[in-house]
PDB file of C-alpha atoms in Angstrom:
ATOM      1  CA  MET A 965      86.743 119.550  60.163  1.00 37.00           C
ATOM      2  CA  THR A 966      89.605 119.529  62.199  1.00 44.00           C
ATOM      3  CA  ASP A 967      92.982 119.970  61.026  1.00 43.00           C
ATOM      4  CA  ASP A 968      93.773 116.102  61.689  1.00 48.00           C
ATOM      5  CA  GLN A 969      90.937 115.485  59.411  1.00 68.00           C
ATOM      6  CA  SER A 970      91.867 117.424  56.636  1.00 86.00           C
ATOM      7  CA  PRO A 971      91.738 116.072  52.958  1.00 89.00           C
ATOM      8  CA  GLY A 972      95.340 116.090  52.807  1.00 90.00           C
ATOM      9  CA  ASP A 973      96.087 114.123  56.019  1.00 91.00           C
ATOM     10  CA  ARG A 974      93.391 111.801  54.692  1.00 92.00           C
ATOM     11  CA  ARG A 975      95.803 111.724  51.227  1.00 94.00           C
ATOM     12  CA  THR A 976      98.970 111.130  53.462  1.00 95.00           C
ATOM     13  CA  ARG A 977      97.370 108.662  55.360  1.00 96.00           C
ATOM     14  CA  GLN A 978      96.318 106.873  52.122  1.00 96.00           C
ATOM     15  CA  VAL A 979     100.140 106.846  50.756  1.00 97.00           C
ATOM     16  CA  LEU A 980     101.131 105.278  53.947  1.00 97.00           C
ATOM     17  CA  VAL A 981      98.527 102.798  53.730  1.00 97.00           C
ATOM     18  CA  VAL A 982      99.924 101.625  50.297  1.00 97.00           C
ATOM     19  CA  ALA A 983     103.619 101.867  51.709  1.00 98.00           C
ATOM     20  CA  LEU A 984     102.397  98.951  54.333  1.00 98.00           C
ATOM     21  CA  ALA A 985     100.647  96.960  51.537  1.00 97.00           C
ATOM     22  CA  GLY A 986     104.145  97.078  49.672  1.00 97.00           C
ATOM     23  CA  LEU A 987     105.805  96.155  52.967  1.00 98.00           C
ATOM     24  CA  SER A 988     103.534  93.177  53.031  1.00 97.00           C
ATOM     25  CA  GLY A 989     104.077  92.086  49.654  1.00 96.00           C
ATOM     26  CA  ALA A 990     107.501  92.141  49.931  1.00 97.00           C
ATOM     27  CA  THR A 991     107.716  90.156  53.076  1.00 97.00           C
ATOM     28  CA  ASP A 992     105.762  87.586  51.570  1.00 97.00           C
ATOM     29  CA  ALA A 993     107.603  87.438  48.733  1.00 97.00           C
ATOM     30  CA  ILE A 994     111.206  87.160  50.817  1.00 97.00           C
ATOM     31  CA  SER A 995     109.080  84.621  52.961  1.00 96.00           C
ATOM     32  CA  LEU A 996     107.889  82.627  50.196  1.00 95.00           C
ATOM     33  CA  LEU A 997     111.407  82.328  48.327  1.00 95.00           C
ATOM     34  CA  ALA A 998     113.658  82.299  51.078  1.00 95.00           C
ATOM     35  CA  LEU A 999     112.243  81.177  54.504  1.00 95.00           C
ATOM     36  CA  GLY A1000     110.189  77.679  53.888  1.00 90.00           C
ATOM     37  CA  GLY A1001     108.227  78.458  51.116  1.00 93.00           C
ATOM     38  CA  VAL A1002     105.099  79.984  53.098  1.00 94.00           C
ATOM     39  CA  PHE A1003     103.642  83.174  53.798  1.00 94.00           C
ATOM     40  CA  THR A1004     103.711  85.818  56.603  1.00 94.00           C
ATOM     41  CA  SER A1005     100.444  87.452  56.041  1.00 92.00           C
ATOM     42  CA  VAL A1006      98.428  85.471  53.636  1.00 91.00           C
ATOM     43  CA  MET A1007      96.905  83.112  55.971  1.00 92.00           C
ATOM     44  CA  THR A1008      94.341  81.595  53.651  1.00 90.00           C
ATOM     45  CA  GLY A1009      97.119  80.182  51.688  1.00 91.00           C
ATOM     46  CA  ASN A1010      99.091  79.109  54.791  1.00 90.00           C
ATOM     47  CA  LEU A1011      95.747  77.068  55.867  1.00 94.00           C
ATOM     48  CA  VAL A1012      96.080  75.321  52.275  1.00 94.00           C
ATOM     49  CA  LEU A1013      99.694  74.753  52.485  1.00 92.00           C
ATOM     50  CA  LEU A1014      99.082  73.300  55.904  1.00 93.00           C
ATOM     51  CA  GLY A1015      96.154  71.101  54.864  1.00 94.00           C
ATOM     52  CA  THR A1016      98.047  69.575  51.821  1.00 93.00           C
ATOM     53  CA  ALA A1017     100.858  69.118  54.136  1.00 91.00           C
ATOM     54  CA  LEU A1018      99.071  66.693  56.174  1.00 89.00           C
ATOM     55  CA  PRO A1019      98.099  63.924  53.910  1.00 91.00           C
ATOM     56  CA  THR A1020     101.572  64.050  52.310  1.00 88.00           C
ATOM     57  CA  LEU A1021     103.266  63.780  55.472  1.00 88.00           C
ATOM     58  CA  ASP A1022     105.454  66.943  54.744  1.00 88.00           C
ATOM     59  CA  GLY A1023     106.791  68.009  57.956  1.00 90.00           C
ATOM     60  CA  ALA A1024     108.770  70.701  57.008  1.00 91.00           C
ATOM     61  CA  GLN A1025     105.907  72.520  54.964  1.00 91.00           C
ATOM     62  CA  ALA A1026     103.535  71.925  58.069  1.00 93.00           C
ATOM     63  CA  LEU A1027     105.900  73.387  60.509  1.00 95.00           C
ATOM     64  CA  SER A1028     106.730  76.537  58.438  1.00 95.00           C
ATOM     65  CA  SER A1029     103.073  76.952  57.771  1.00 95.00           C
ATOM     66  CA  GLY A1030     101.940  76.319  61.160  1.00 95.00           C
ATOM     67  CA  THR A1031     104.555  78.607  62.588  1.00 96.00           C
ATOM     68  CA  ALA A1032     103.441  81.413  59.920  1.00 96.00           C
ATOM     69  CA  LEU A1033      99.774  80.868  61.290  1.00 96.00           C
ATOM     70  CA  LEU A1034     100.551  80.863  64.864  1.00 97.00           C
ATOM     71  CA  ALA A1035     103.001  83.753  64.911  1.00 97.00           C
ATOM     72  CA  PHE A1036     100.523  85.901  62.829  1.00 97.00           C
ATOM     73  CA  CYS A1037      97.700  85.487  65.001  1.00 97.00           C
ATOM     74  CA  ALA A1038     100.218  86.334  68.329  1.00 97.00           C
ATOM     75  CA  GLY A1039     101.346  89.795  66.187  1.00 97.00           C
ATOM     76  CA  VAL A1040      97.259  90.210  65.792  1.00 97.00           C
ATOM     77  CA  ALA A1041      96.532  90.209  69.335  1.00 98.00           C
ATOM     78  CA  LEU A1042      99.678  92.206  70.105  1.00 98.00           C
ATOM     79  CA  GLY A1043      98.734  94.857  67.433  1.00 97.00           C
ATOM     80  CA  THR A1044      95.378  95.075  68.844  1.00 97.00           C
ATOM     81  CA  VAL A1045      96.361  95.691  72.468  1.00 97.00           C
ATOM     82  CA  LEU A1046      98.740  98.315  71.056  1.00 97.00           C
ATOM     83  CA  ALA A1047      96.579 100.013  68.635  1.00 97.00           C
ATOM     84  CA  GLY A1048      93.315  99.522  70.505  1.00 95.00           C
ATOM     85  CA  THR A1049      90.360  99.749  68.704  1.00 94.00           C
ATOM     86  CA  PRO A1050      88.465 102.777  66.837  1.00 94.00           C
ATOM     87  CA  GLN A1051      87.336 105.508  69.140  1.00 92.00           C
ATOM     88  CA  PRO A1052      84.968 108.228  68.778  1.00 91.00           C
ATOM     89  CA  GLY A1053      87.191 111.391  68.233  1.00 88.00           C
ATOM     90  CA  ASP A1054      89.803 109.635  66.732  1.00 92.00           C
ATOM     91  CA  GLY A1055      91.829 111.252  64.292  1.00 91.00           C
ATOM     92  CA  VAL A1056      93.129 110.422  60.875  1.00 94.00           C
ATOM     93  CA  TRP A1057      96.095 108.902  62.296  1.00 96.00           C
ATOM     94  CA  PRO A1058      95.877 107.864  66.316  1.00 95.00           C
ATOM     95  CA  PRO A1059      99.051 108.094  68.107  1.00 95.00           C
ATOM     96  CA  ARG A1060      98.379 104.600  69.106  1.00 96.00           C
ATOM     97  CA  VAL A1061      98.825 103.400  65.602  1.00 97.00           C
ATOM     98  CA  THR A1062     102.316 105.030  65.325  1.00 97.00           C
ATOM     99  CA  ALA A1063     103.153 103.369  68.847  1.00 97.00           C
ATOM    100  CA  ALA A1064     102.055 100.056  67.461  1.00 98.00           C
ATOM    101  CA  LEU A1065     103.989 100.365  64.001  1.00 98.00           C
ATOM    102  CA  ALA A1066     107.156 101.561  66.009  1.00 98.00           C
ATOM    103  CA  VAL A1067     106.957  97.653  67.673  1.00 98.00           C
ATOM    104  CA  GLU A1068     106.630  96.398  63.954  1.00 98.00           C
ATOM    105  CA  ALA A1069     109.651  98.332  62.980  1.00 98.00           C
ATOM    106  CA  ALA A1070     111.929  97.059  66.125  1.00 98.00           C
ATOM    107  CA  LEU A1071     110.473  93.503  64.909  1.00 98.00           C
ATOM    108  CA  PHE A1072     111.667  93.939  61.611  1.00 98.00           C
ATOM    109  CA  ALA A1073     115.173  95.051  62.845  1.00 98.00           C
ATOM    110  CA  GLY A1074     115.613  92.211  65.096  1.00 97.00           C
ATOM    111  CA  TYR A1075     114.699  90.030  61.800  1.00 98.00           C
ATOM    112  CA  ALA A1076     117.161  91.981  59.684  1.00 97.00           C
ATOM    113  CA  ILE A1077     119.892  91.091  62.438  1.00 97.00           C
ATOM    114  CA  GLY A1078     118.979  87.778  62.314  1.00 97.00           C
ATOM    115  CA  TRP A1079     119.046  87.396  58.512  1.00 97.00           C
ATOM    116  CA  TRP A1080     122.405  89.200  58.397  1.00 96.00           C
ATOM    117  CA  ALA A1081     124.047  87.127  61.163  1.00 96.00           C
ATOM    118  CA  THR A1082     122.937  83.912  59.741  1.00 95.00           C
ATOM    119  CA  GLY A1083     123.663  84.617  55.885  1.00 91.00           C
ATOM    120  CA  PRO A1084     122.332  82.436  52.826  1.00 87.00           C
ATOM    121  CA  ASP A1085     123.305  79.272  54.186  1.00 89.00           C
ATOM    122  CA  ARG A1086     121.093  79.621  57.242  1.00 92.00           C
ATOM    123  CA  GLY A1087     119.685  76.564  58.912  1.00 93.00           C
ATOM    124  CA  ALA A1088     115.969  75.500  59.105  1.00 93.00           C
ATOM    125  CA  MET A1089     115.680  76.472  62.681  1.00 95.00           C
ATOM    126  CA  ALA A1090     117.085  80.170  61.567  1.00 96.00           C
ATOM    127  CA  ALA A1091     114.768  80.251  58.837  1.00 95.00           C
ATOM    128  CA  LEU A1092     111.549  79.328  60.731  1.00 96.00           C
ATOM    129  CA  LEU A1093     112.933  81.892  63.559  1.00 97.00           C
ATOM    130  CA  LEU A1094     112.949  84.646  61.019  1.00 97.00           C
ATOM    131  CA  LEU A1095     109.821  83.634  59.271  1.00 97.00           C
ATOM    132  CA  GLY A1096     107.949  83.479  62.775  1.00 97.00           C
ATOM    133  CA  THR A1097     109.348  86.852  63.568  1.00 98.00           C
ATOM    134  CA  THR A1098     108.170  88.565  60.367  1.00 98.00           C
ATOM    135  CA  ALA A1099     104.634  86.979  60.730  1.00 97.00           C
ATOM    136  CA  VAL A1100     104.331  88.537  63.896  1.00 98.00           C
ATOM    137  CA  ALA A1101     105.232  91.846  62.476  1.00 98.00           C
ATOM    138  CA  LEU A1102     102.670  91.664  59.970  1.00 98.00           C
ATOM    139  CA  GLY A1103      99.975  90.563  62.425  1.00 97.00           C
ATOM    140  CA  VAL A1104     100.821  93.787  64.180  1.00 98.00           C
ATOM    141  CA  GLN A1105     100.295  95.687  61.180  1.00 97.00           C
ATOM    142  CA  THR A1106      97.189  93.749  60.202  1.00 96.00           C
ATOM    143  CA  SER A1107      95.271  94.504  63.570  1.00 96.00           C
ATOM    144  CA  THR A1108      96.998  98.017  63.629  1.00 97.00           C
ATOM    145  CA  VAL A1109      95.485  99.235  60.452  1.00 96.00           C
ATOM    146  CA  GLN A1110      91.883  98.280  61.680  1.00 95.00           C
ATOM    147  CA  ARG A1111      92.211 101.244  64.414  1.00 96.00           C
ATOM    148  CA  PHE A1112      91.803 103.892  61.418  1.00 95.00           C
ATOM    149  CA  GLY A1113      87.947 102.706  61.301  1.00 92.00           C
ATOM    150  CA  VAL A1114      87.519 102.401  57.572  1.00 91.00           C
ATOM    151  CA  PRO A1115      85.464  99.583  56.634  1.00 88.00           C
ATOM    152  CA  GLY A1116      87.237  97.103  54.517  1.00 86.00           C
ATOM    153  CA  LEU A1117      90.998  98.547  54.726  1.00 91.00           C
ATOM    154  CA  SER A1118      93.632  96.016  54.736  1.00 93.00           C
ATOM    155  CA  THR A1119      97.394  96.044  53.889  1.00 94.00           C
ATOM    156  CA  THR A1120      97.963  92.465  53.959  1.00 93.00           C
ATOM    157  CA  PHE A1121      95.041  90.190  53.280  1.00 85.00           C
ATOM    158  CA  LEU A1122      93.548  91.568  49.966  1.00 89.00           C
ATOM    159  CA  THR A1123      91.159  89.103  48.611  1.00 86.00           C
ATOM    160  CA  GLY A1124      88.142  91.096  49.883  1.00 85.00           C
ATOM    161  CA  THR A1125      89.668  94.525  48.273  1.00 88.00           C
ATOM    162  CA  LEU A1126      90.160  92.736  45.021  1.00 88.00           C
ATOM    163  CA  ALA A1127      86.625  91.523  45.254  1.00 89.00           C
ATOM    164  CA  GLY A1128      85.254  94.948  45.968  1.00 86.00           C
ATOM    165  CA  VAL A1129      86.849  96.707  43.374  1.00 88.00           C
ATOM    166  CA  VAL A1130      85.334  94.226  40.910  1.00 91.00           C
ATOM    167  CA  VAL A1131      82.023  94.848  42.345  1.00 90.00           C
ATOM    168  CA  ARG A1132      82.191  98.385  42.666  1.00 86.00           C
ATOM    169  CA  LEU A1133      83.195  98.573  38.744  1.00 86.00           C
ATOM    170  CA  CYS A1134      80.382  96.182  37.892  1.00 92.00           C
ATOM    171  CA  THR A1135      77.986  98.504  39.751  1.00 89.00           C
ATOM    172  CA  ARG A1136      79.118 101.497  38.189  1.00 86.00           C
ATOM    173  CA  GLN A1137      80.422 103.387  41.122  1.00 85.00           C
ATOM    174  CA  PRO A1138      82.598 106.338  40.652  1.00 86.00           C
ATOM    175  CA  LEU A1139      86.380 105.894  40.153  1.00 81.00           C
ATOM    176  CA  ARG A1140      87.425 107.822  42.998  1.00 84.00           C
ATOM    177  CA  ASP A1141      85.534 105.459  45.182  1.00 84.00           C
ATOM    178  CA  VAL A1142      87.533 102.443  43.690  1.00 88.00           C
ATOM    179  CA  LEU A1143      90.721 104.193  43.410  1.00 91.00           C
ATOM    180  CA  PRO A1144      92.270 103.664  46.804  1.00 91.00           C
ATOM    181  CA  SER A1145      91.636 100.127  46.935  1.00 91.00           C
ATOM    182  CA  VAL A1146      93.271  99.770  43.416  1.00 93.00           C
ATOM    183  CA  GLN A1147      96.237 101.429  45.242  1.00 94.00           C
ATOM    184  CA  VAL A1148      96.674  99.203  47.937  1.00 95.00           C
ATOM    185  CA  VAL A1149      96.564  96.351  45.540  1.00 94.00           C
ATOM    186  CA  VAL A1150      99.185  97.756  42.940  1.00 95.00           C
ATOM    187  CA  GLY A1151     101.389  98.530  46.335  1.00 96.00           C
ATOM    188  CA  LEU A1152     101.149  94.815  47.167  1.00 96.00           C
ATOM    189  CA  VAL A1153     102.074  93.738  44.110  1.00 96.00           C
ATOM    190  CA  VAL A1154     105.135  96.302  43.523  1.00 97.00           C
ATOM    191  CA  GLY A1155     106.306  95.378  46.955  1.00 96.00           C
ATOM    192  CA  ALA A1156     106.191  91.944  46.131  1.00 96.00           C
ATOM    193  CA  ALA A1157     108.260  92.445  43.199  1.00 97.00           C
ATOM    194  CA  ALA A1158     110.758  94.480  44.920  1.00 96.00           C
ATOM    195  CA  GLY A1159     111.291  91.950  47.657  1.00 96.00           C
ATOM    196  CA  ALA A1160     111.383  89.054  44.971  1.00 96.00           C
ATOM    197  CA  ALA A1161     114.136  91.032  42.978  1.00 96.00           C
ATOM    198  CA  ALA A1162     115.918  91.642  46.062  1.00 95.00           C
ATOM    199  CA  VAL A1163     116.061  88.514  47.500  1.00 95.00           C
ATOM    200  CA  THR A1164     117.301  86.862  44.209  1.00 94.00           C
ATOM    201  CA  ALA A1165     119.587  89.381  42.981  1.00 95.00           C
ATOM    202  CA  LEU A1166     121.317  90.773  46.312  1.00 93.00           C
ATOM    203  CA  PRO A1167     119.927  88.689  49.294  1.00 94.00           C
ATOM    204  CA  ASP A1168     121.639  91.070  51.857  1.00 92.00           C
ATOM    205  CA  ALA A1169     119.722  93.948  50.766  1.00 93.00           C
ATOM    206  CA  ALA A1170     116.584  92.540  51.203  1.00 94.00           C
ATOM    207  CA  PRO A1171     115.816  93.156  54.829  1.00 96.00           C
ATOM    208  CA  ALA A1172     117.067  96.679  53.958  1.00 95.00           C
ATOM    209  CA  VAL A1173     114.029  97.162  51.675  1.00 94.00           C
ATOM    210  CA  GLN A1174     111.818  96.188  54.208  1.00 96.00           C
ATOM    211  CA  LEU A1175     112.981  98.476  57.084  1.00 97.00           C
ATOM    212  CA  ALA A1176     113.340 101.501  54.506  1.00 96.00           C
ATOM    213  CA  VAL A1177     109.658 101.068  54.154  1.00 97.00           C
ATOM    214  CA  ILE A1178     108.771 100.879  57.871  1.00 98.00           C
ATOM    215  CA  ALA A1179     110.947 103.636  58.511  1.00 97.00           C
ATOM    216  CA  LEU A1180     109.617 105.921  56.062  1.00 97.00           C
ATOM    217  CA  VAL A1181     106.175 105.598  57.036  1.00 97.00           C
ATOM    218  CA  LEU A1182     107.051 106.081  60.744  1.00 97.00           C
ATOM    219  CA  VAL A1183     108.959 109.038  59.971  1.00 97.00           C
ATOM    220  CA  VAL A1184     106.225 110.782  57.884  1.00 96.00           C
ATOM    221  CA  ALA A1185     103.622 109.821  60.524  1.00 96.00           C
ATOM    222  CA  LEU A1186     105.799 111.603  62.979  1.00 95.00           C
ATOM    223  CA  LEU A1187     106.140 114.568  60.712  1.00 94.00           C
ATOM    224  CA  ARG A1188     102.591 114.783  59.673  1.00 91.00           C
ATOM    225  CA  PHE A1189     100.601 113.943  62.378  1.00 92.00           C
ATOM    226  CA  HIS A1190     102.291 114.150  65.558  1.00 85.00           C
ATOM    227  CA  ARG A1191     104.563 117.294  65.527  1.00 75.00           C
ATOM    228  CA  GLY A1192     101.929 119.845  65.592  1.00 59.00           C
ATOM    229  CA  ARG A1193     100.198 118.187  68.421  1.00 59.00           C
ATOM    230  CA  ALA A1194     103.501 117.802  70.569  1.00 47.00           C
ATOM    231  CA  ALA A1195     104.239 121.549  69.786  1.00 44.00           C
ATOM    232  CA  ALA A1196     100.778 122.836  70.593  1.00 45.00           C
ATOM    233  CA  PRO A1197     100.480 124.412  74.001  1.00 44.00           C
ATOM    234  CA  PRO A1198      98.010 123.110  76.099  1.00 42.00           C
ATOM    235  CA  GLU A1199      94.654 124.584  76.287  1.00 42.00           C
ATOM    236  CA  VAL A1200      93.544 127.144  79.025  1.00 38.00           C
ATOM    237  CA  HIS A1201      90.284 125.738  80.518  1.00 38.00           C
ATOM    238  CA  ARG A1202      87.893 128.606  81.615  1.00 36.00           C
TER     239      ARG A1202
END
C-alpha cells in the first residue's frame, strides 16, 4: 500500500466528501429560498417542478427549473473534462480532482460577487444568473467526485445513497460499511440547515458559508495530498 492509499488519507477524503455534501445542501437551500424556488443539484426535483409548471403555464417556474437543469448538465460535462474518469493507479485524491474543484471555487466566487452586487432586491434575471452559476458549480462537483471511482459515492443526489443505507441495515451488514454513507447524508442535511439559516437571518453571509467550505476543501486537499508529491525529488531511473 502506497502512502497516497493509506487509511489516514482515505479518512481525510471522507471528511472532505462530507464537507462537499454540506456545500451541496447549503447551495440547494439557498437557491430554494432565494433564487427561484428550485434546486441546484437535485435534478429529480427540478424535473418534477418543470413538469408541474407545464399544465399550469407557470413560466417563471419553468424558466427557473429549466435553467437549473441545463446549467447542471453543462457543469457535469465540464467536470468530466476537467477531472477525467477513474484510471488505474489513481491515488486516493487524484490531482485533477483538485483542479476541477478549483474551477468550482471560481464559479462560487463569481456567484458571491454577483450576490453581493445585486443585493436582496435583485431582479428575476439576476437571480436566474446566480442560480445558473451555482448549478454549473454543483454539476462540476457531481462529476468530479466520480473520479474517485467509489461505487455509489455522490455529494449531490443522495436518494440512492439513502436507499443503500436502508438496504445495508436490513441485510445486517457491518456498521462500518454503512457509516460513510450516513455521514454524507448527515452532511447534506447540516449544510442545508446552515444555508437556510444564513439566507433567512443574515443573507449577506450566505455566499461566505459556501466559499468557506469549498476553500477549506481545497486547502486541506493541497496540504494533505499534493504538498509531499510536489516536494519529493524526481525518481532516478536506472
